[in-house]
Coordinates of C-alpha atoms in Angstrom, one line a residue:
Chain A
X30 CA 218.2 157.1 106.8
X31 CA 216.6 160.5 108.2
X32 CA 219.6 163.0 107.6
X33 CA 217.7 166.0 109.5
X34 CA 220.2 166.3 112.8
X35 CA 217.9 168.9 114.5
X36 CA 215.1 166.5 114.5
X37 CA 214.5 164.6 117.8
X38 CA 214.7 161.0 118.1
X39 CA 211.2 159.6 118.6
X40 CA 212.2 156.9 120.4
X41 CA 215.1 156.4 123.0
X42 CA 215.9 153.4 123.9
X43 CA 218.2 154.7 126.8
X44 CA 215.3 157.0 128.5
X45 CA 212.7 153.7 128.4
X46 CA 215.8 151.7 129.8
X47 CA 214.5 148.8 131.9
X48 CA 210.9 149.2 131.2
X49 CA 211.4 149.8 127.6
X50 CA 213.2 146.3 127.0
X51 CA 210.5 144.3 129.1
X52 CA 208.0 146.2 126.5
X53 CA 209.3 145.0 123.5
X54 CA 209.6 141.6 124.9
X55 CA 206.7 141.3 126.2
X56 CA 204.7 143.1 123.4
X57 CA 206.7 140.7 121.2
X58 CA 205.8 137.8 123.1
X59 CA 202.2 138.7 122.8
X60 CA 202.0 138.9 118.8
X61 CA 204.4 135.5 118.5
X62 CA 201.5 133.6 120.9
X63 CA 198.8 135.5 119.1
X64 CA 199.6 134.4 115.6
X65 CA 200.6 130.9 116.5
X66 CA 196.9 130.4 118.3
X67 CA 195.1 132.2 115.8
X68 CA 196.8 130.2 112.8
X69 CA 196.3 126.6 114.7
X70 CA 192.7 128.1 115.3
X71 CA 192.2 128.4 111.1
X72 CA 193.9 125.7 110.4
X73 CA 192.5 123.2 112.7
X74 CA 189.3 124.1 111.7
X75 CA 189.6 124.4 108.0
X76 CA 191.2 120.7 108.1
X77 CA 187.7 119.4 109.6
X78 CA 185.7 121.2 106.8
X79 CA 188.0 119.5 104.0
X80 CA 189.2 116.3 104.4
X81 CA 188.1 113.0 102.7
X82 CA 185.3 113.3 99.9
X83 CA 181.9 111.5 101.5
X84 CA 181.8 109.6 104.5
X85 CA 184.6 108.2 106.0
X86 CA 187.4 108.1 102.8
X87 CA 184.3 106.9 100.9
X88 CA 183.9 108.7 97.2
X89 CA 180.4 109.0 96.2
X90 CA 179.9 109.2 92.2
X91 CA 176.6 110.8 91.1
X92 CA 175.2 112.5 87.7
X93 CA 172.4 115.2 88.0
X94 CA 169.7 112.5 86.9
X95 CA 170.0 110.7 90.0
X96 CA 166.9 108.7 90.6
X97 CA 166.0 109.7 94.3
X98 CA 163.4 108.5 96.9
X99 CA 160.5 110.3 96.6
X100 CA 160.8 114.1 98.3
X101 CA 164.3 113.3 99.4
X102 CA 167.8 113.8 98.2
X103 CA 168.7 109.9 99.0
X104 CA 169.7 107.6 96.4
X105 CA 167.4 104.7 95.2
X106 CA 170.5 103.0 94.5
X107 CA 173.4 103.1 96.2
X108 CA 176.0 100.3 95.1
X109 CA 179.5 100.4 97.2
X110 CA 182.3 98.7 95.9
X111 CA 184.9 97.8 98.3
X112 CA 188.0 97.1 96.2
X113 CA 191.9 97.0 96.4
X114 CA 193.4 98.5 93.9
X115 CA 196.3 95.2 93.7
X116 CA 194.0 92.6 93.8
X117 CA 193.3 90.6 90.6
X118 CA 189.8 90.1 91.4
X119 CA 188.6 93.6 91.4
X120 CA 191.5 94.4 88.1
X121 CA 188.9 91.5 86.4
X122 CA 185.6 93.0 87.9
X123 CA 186.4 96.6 87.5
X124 CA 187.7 95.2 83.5
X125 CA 183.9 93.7 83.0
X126 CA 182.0 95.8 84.7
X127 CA 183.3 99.0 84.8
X128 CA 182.0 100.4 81.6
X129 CA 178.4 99.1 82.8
X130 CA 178.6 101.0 85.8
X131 CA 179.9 104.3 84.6
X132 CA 176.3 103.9 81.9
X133 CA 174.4 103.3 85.1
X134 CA 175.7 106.0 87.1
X135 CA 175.8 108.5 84.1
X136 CA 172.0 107.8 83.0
X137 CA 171.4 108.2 87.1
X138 CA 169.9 104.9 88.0
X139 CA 172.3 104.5 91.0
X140 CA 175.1 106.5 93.3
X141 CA 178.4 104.9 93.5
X142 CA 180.2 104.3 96.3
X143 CA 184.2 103.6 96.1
X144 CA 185.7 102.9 99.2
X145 CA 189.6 102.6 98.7
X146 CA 190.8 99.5 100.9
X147 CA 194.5 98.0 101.6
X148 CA 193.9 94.8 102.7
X149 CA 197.0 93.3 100.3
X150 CA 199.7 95.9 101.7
X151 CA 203.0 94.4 101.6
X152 CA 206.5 95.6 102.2
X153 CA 207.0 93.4 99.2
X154 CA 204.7 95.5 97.0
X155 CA 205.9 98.7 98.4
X156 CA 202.3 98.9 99.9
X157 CA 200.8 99.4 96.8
X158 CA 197.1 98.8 98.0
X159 CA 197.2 101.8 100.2
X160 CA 199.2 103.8 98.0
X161 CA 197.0 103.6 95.3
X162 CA 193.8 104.5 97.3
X163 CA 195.3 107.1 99.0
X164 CA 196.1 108.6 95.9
X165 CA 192.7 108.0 94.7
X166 CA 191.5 109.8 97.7
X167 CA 193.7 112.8 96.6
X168 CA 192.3 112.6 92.9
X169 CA 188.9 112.8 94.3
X170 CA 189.5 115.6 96.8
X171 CA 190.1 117.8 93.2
X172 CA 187.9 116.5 91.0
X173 CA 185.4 113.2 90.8
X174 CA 185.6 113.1 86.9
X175 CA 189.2 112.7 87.2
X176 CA 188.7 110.1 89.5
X177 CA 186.3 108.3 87.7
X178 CA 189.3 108.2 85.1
X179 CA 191.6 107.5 87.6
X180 CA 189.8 104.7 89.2
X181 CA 189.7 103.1 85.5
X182 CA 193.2 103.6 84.7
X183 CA 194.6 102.0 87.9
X184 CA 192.6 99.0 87.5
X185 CA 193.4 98.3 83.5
X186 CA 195.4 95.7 82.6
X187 CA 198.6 97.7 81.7
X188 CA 198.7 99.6 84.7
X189 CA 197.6 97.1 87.7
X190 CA 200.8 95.4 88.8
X191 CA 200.4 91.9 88.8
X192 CA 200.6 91.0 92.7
X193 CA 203.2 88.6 92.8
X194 CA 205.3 91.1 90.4
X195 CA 208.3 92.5 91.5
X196 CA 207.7 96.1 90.4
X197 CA 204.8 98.6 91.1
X198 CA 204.4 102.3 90.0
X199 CA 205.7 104.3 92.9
X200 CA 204.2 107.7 93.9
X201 CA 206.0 109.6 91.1
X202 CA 204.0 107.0 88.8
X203 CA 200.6 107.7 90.4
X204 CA 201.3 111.5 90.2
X205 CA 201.8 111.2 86.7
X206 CA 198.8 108.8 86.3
X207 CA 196.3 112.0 87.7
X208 CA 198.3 113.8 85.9
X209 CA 196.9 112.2 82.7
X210 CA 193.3 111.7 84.6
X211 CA 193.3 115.6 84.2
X212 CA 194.3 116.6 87.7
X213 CA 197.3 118.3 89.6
X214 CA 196.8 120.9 91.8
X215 CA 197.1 119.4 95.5
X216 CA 197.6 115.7 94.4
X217 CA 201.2 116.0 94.1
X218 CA 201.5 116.9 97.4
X219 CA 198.3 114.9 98.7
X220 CA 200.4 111.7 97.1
X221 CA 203.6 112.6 98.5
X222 CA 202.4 113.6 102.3
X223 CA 200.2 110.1 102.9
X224 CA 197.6 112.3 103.2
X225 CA 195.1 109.6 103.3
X226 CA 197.3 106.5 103.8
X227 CA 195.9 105.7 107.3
X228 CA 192.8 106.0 106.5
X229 CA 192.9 103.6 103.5
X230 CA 194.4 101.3 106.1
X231 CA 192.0 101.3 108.0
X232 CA 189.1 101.0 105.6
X233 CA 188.9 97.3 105.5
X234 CA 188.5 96.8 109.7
X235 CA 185.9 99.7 109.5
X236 CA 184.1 98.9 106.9
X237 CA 184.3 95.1 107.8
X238 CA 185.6 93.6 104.6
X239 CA 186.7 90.3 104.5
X240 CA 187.4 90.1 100.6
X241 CA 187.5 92.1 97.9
X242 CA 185.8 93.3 95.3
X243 CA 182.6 93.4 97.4
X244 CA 179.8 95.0 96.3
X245 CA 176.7 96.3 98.1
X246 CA 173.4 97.1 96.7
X247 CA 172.0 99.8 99.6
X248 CA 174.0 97.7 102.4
X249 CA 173.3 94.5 101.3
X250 CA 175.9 92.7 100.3
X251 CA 175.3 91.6 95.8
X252 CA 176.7 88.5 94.9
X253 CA 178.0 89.4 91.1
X254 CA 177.5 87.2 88.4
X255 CA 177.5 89.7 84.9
X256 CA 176.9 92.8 83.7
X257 CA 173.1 92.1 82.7
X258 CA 172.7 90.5 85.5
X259 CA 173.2 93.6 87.4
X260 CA 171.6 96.0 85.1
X261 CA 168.9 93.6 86.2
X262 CA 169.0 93.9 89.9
X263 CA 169.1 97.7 89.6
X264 CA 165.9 97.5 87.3
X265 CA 164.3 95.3 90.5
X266 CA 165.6 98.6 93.2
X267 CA 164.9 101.7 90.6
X268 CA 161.9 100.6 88.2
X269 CA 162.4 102.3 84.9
X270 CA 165.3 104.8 83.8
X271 CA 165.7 105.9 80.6
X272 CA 168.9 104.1 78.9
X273 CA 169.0 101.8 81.5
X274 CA 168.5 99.4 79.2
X275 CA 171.7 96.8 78.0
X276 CA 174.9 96.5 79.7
X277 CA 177.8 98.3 78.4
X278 CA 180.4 95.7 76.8
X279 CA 184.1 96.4 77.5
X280 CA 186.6 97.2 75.0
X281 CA 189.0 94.3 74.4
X282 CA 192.0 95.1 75.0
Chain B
X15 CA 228.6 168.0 114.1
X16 CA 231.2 166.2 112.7
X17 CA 230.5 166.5 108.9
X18 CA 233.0 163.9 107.3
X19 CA 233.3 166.1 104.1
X20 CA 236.5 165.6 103.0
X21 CA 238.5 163.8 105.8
X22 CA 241.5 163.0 105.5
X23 CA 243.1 160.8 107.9
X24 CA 241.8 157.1 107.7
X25 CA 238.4 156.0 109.4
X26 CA 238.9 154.3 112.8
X27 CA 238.2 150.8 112.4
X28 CA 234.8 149.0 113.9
X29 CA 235.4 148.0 117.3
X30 CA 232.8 145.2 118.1
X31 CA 231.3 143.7 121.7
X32 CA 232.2 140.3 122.0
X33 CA 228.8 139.0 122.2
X34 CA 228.6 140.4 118.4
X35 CA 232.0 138.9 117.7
X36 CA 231.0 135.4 118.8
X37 CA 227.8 135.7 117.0
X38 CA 229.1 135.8 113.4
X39 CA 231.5 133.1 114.8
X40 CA 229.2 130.7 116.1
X41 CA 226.6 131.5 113.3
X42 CA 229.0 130.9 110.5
X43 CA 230.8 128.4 111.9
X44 CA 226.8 126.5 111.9
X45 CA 226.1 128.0 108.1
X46 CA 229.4 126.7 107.2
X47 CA 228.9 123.3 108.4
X48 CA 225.5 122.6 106.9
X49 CA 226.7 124.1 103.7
X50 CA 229.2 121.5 103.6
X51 CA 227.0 118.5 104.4
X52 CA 224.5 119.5 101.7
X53 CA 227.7 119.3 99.2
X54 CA 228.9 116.1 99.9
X55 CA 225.3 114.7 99.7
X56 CA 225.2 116.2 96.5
X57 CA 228.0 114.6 95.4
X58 CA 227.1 111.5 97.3
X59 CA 223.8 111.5 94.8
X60 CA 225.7 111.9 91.8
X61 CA 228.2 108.9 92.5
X62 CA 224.9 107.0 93.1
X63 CA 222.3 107.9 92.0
X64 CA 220.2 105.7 94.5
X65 CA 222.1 107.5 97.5
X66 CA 219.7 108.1 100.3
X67 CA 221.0 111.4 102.2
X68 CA 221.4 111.7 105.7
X69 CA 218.3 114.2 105.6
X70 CA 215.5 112.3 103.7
X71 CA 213.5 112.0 107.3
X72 CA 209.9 111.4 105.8
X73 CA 208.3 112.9 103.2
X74 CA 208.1 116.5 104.0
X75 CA 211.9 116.1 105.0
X76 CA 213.5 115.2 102.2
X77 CA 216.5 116.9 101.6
X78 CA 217.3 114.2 98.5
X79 CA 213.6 115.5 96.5
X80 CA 215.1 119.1 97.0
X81 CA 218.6 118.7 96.4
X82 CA 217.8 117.2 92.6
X83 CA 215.4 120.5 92.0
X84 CA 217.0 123.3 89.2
X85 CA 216.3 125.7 92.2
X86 CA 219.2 123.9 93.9
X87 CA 221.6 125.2 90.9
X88 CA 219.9 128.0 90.4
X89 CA 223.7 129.1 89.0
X90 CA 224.5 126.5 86.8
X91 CA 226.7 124.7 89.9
X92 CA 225.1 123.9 93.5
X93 CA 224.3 126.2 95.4
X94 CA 225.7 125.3 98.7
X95 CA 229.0 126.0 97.1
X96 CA 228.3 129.6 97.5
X97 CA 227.6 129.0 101.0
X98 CA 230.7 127.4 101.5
X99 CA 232.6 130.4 100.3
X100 CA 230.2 133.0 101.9
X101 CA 230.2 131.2 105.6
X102 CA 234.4 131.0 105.1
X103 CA 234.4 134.4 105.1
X104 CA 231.8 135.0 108.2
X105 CA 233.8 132.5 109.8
X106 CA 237.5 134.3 109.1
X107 CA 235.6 137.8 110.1
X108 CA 234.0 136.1 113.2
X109 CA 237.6 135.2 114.2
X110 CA 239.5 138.4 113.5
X111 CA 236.3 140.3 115.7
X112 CA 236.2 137.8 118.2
X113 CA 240.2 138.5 119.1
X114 CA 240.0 142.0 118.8
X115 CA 240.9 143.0 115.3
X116 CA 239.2 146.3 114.2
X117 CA 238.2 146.1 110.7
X118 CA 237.3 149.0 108.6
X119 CA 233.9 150.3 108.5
X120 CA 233.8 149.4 104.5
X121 CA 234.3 146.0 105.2
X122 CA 231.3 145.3 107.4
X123 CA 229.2 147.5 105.2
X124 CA 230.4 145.3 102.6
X125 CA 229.8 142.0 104.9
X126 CA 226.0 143.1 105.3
X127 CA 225.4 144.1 101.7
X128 CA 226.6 140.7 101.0
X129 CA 224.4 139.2 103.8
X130 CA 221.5 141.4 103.0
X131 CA 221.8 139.6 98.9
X132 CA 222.1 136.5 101.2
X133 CA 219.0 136.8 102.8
X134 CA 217.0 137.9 99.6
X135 CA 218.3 134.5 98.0
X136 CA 217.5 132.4 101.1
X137 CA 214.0 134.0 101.0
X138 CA 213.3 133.2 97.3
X139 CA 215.0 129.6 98.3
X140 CA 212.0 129.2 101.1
X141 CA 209.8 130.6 98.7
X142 CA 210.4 127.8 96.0
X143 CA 210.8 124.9 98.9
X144 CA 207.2 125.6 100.6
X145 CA 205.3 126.4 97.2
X146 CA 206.7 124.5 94.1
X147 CA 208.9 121.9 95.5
X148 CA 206.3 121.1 98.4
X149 CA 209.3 119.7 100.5
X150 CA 211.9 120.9 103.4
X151 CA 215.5 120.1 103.5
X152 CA 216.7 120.4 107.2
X153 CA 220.2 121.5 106.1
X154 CA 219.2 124.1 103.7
X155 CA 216.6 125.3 106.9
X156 CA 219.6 125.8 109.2
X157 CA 221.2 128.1 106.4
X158 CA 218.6 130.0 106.2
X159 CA 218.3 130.6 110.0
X160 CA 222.2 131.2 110.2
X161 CA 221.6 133.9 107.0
X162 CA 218.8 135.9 108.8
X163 CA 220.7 136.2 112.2
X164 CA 223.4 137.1 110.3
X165 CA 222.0 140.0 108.3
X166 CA 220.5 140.9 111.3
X167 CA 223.6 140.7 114.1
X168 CA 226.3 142.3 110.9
X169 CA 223.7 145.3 110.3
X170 CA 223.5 146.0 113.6
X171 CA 227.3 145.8 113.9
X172 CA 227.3 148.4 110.8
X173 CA 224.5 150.6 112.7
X174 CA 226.5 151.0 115.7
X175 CA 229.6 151.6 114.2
X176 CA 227.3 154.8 112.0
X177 CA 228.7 158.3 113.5
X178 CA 226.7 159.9 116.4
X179 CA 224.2 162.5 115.3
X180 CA 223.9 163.8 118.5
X181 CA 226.1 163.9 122.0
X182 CA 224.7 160.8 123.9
X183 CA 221.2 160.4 122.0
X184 CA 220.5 157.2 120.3
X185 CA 220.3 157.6 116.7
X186 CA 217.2 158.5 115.0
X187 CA 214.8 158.3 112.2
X188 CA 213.5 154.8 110.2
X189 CA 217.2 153.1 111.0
X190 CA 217.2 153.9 114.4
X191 CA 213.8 152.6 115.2
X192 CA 214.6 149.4 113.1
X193 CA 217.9 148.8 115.1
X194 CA 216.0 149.4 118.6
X195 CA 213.1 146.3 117.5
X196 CA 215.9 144.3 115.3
X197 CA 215.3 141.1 118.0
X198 CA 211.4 141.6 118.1
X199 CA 211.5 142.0 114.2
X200 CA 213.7 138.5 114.0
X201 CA 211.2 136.9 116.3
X202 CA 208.4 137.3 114.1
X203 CA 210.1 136.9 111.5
X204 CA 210.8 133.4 112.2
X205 CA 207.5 132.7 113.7
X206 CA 206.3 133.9 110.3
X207 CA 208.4 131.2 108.4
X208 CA 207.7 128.6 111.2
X209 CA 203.9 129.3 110.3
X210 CA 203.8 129.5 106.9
X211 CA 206.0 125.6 106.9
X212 CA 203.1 124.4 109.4
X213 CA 200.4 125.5 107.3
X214 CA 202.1 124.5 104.2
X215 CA 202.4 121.2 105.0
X216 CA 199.5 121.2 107.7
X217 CA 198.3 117.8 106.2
X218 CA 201.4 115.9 106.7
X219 CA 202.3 117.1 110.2
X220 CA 198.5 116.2 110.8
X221 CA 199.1 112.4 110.3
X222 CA 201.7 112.4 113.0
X223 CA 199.6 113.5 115.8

């Protein structure tokens, strides 16, 4: 407090009277609408800029020797798995083929794309299905490598829930499965907010899929028989890559 | 110039508007009721440990994820038990201002010192809720609205009750200023906090529109 009596007031509220209250209001009013615009304004258009990783809540997984067309930055290959992270099929497909798609994205014969759909959501399961891809969503949005690990550890047999079981890992579980995939920063709260839980929802009536896993080779839908098999067909769309060469067997577990 | 060097005879007491009175009334009466709800929930969890509480809205709102946090016994015991003895004593000085009573000067001094700690605590409390719990708890919200009006509606009790400087002017300097502006200063302050929950959890409230 200013202990200087002789000093005048700067400002009086009694000599403003009237005039001097609709001021403050008003002037007050001003600022409130001001920063409520200006941070909808930022924040509305940072959201757009964010969001999902790749198109739709689609997470693309590339190395640096990706084979592209000629003069472009387009994939040769581009496989798209559709898969639900509850079904048995895609645990078993994931388990087989996994290791031989990791080789064949890391020596860069194809792109991978991972679309996340919930088409065995159940109140029953506690909506694992778009749980799960939501949170796989999340992991992406930090890091891919982590989701690559992610991706893996959902589907391995000691982590999938069996889908007739009676318990599946809740979102404290998943949290703590990034967690050892190598990520936290947002994805606790990603996890926790259903950031992406719609759109993993929805996935299946966009992206049209009746059944899961399925698996595209650029759009068309590949009927999977083995790893070699596959290795194969990508041979057919890419020609030669060094290390191509041998699918990857999984580790028994 | 009144210089109160060495005066004798006791202090008049604080006489206080009503509008003022029935502020820290109505204010604590609200503070003390929330704090209240948030301790039985509490001890509804501990009975069961499953308990849902009456606040766990969605997933932002969860009063139940915040309630379980060390920042909720930041003393070693629940916090809201502080409000509860805090508010009772807004509320019993709401009551004796409301029907007239004139306290001493000290004792609202001492009521806002004890507000303005308040406030410093609810800020760290809003603090920890936005940025390392990541979740609101709509009880502990209205205590900290109650809190700020409070600090600010007390101090400006205290202010007015301050001895003039001059015959008839308002008083002057960095207080004086702050008193004149105390409701445009509460307004943004809130709109501040109000912001920094949307932005904080913009990508929740996103998925409800």
């Amino acid at each position: 407090m200013a202990d200087k009596p002789k000093r005048p007031p700067r400002f009086d509220v009694k000599s403003d009277g009237k005039s001097g209250r609709l001021v403050q209001i008003g002037g007050t009013a001003f600022i409130v609408v001001f920063a409520v615009v200006l941070v909808f304004y930022i924040v509305t258009s940072h959201h757009k800029k964010t969001g999902a990783t790749g198109e739709g809540d689609t997470v693309r997984v590339t190395s640096s020797k990706l084979v592209t067309q000629p003069g472009t930055d387009k994939p040769k290959a581009v496989v798209s798995f559709y898969e639900d992270f509850l079904c048995p099929a895609c645990g078993n497909f994931e388990r087989t083929f996994g290791p031989t798609v990791s080789k064949l994205i890391d020596v860069g014969a194809i792109a991978a794309d991972y679309s996340m759909v919930a088409i065995l959501d159940n109140p029953k399961n506690e909506n694992y299905s778009s749980r799960a891809g939501a949170a796989a969503l999340c992991v992406a949005d930090e890091s891919i490598d982590a989701f690559r690990r992610f991706h893996t550890a959902l589907f391995s047999a000691n982590i999938q829930p069996d889908e007739r079981g009676t318990s599946f890992p809740d979102n404290a579980r998943l949290i703590e499965i990034a967690r050892e995939a190598g990520v936290v920063g947002k994805v606790p709260d990603c996890i926790n907010s259903g950031k992406y839980l719609s759109e993993v929802k929805g996935e299946a009536a966009a992206a049209n899929i009746k059944a899961t896993p399925t698996i595209k080779i650029n759009g068309d839908e590949y009927d999977w028989s083995t790893p070699e098999a596959l290795v194969g067909k990508i041979k057919e769309v890419v020609g030669e890559v060094p290390g191509i060469d041998g699918a990857v067997t999984p580790a028994s577990t | 110039m009144t210089t109160p060097a060495s005066a004798p005879e006791p202090r008049p007491g604080v006489r206080v508007a009503a509008p003022g009175a029935w502020w820290v009334l109505i204010a604590g009466a609200i503070g003390l009721a929330a704090a209240m709800t948030l301790t039985v929930e509490k001890i509804e969890i501990l009975r069961n440990p499953s308990y849902v509480p009456s606040c766990n809205i969605n997933p932002v709102m969860a009063c139940g994820s915040v309630m379980v946090t060390p920042q909720a016994s930041i003393l070693g015991f629940p916090n809201p038990l502080l409000g509860i003895m805090g508010f009772t004593v807004v509320v019993v000085t709401g009551v004796l201002a409301a029907s007239k009573v004139t306290l001493p000067q000290w004792y609202w001094a001492g009521l806002g010192i004890g507000l303005l700690i308040g406030a410093a605590f609810v800020h760290w409390l809003i603090f920890q809720s936005l940025y390392r719990i990541g979740a609101l708890c709509p009880y502990c919200m209205v205590v900290w609205a109650a809190t700020i009006l409070l600090l600010v509606v007390v101090s400006s009790i205290v202010f007015r009750a301050l001895p003039e400087r001059r015959e008839g002017g308002s008083k002057a300097g960095m207080a004086g200023l702050l008193y004149q502006w105390r409701w445009s200063i509460t307004v943004l302050w809130f709109t501040a906090v109000i912001l920094l929950i949307v932005v904080r959890f913009w990508d929740y409230w996103s998925t409800l529109v």
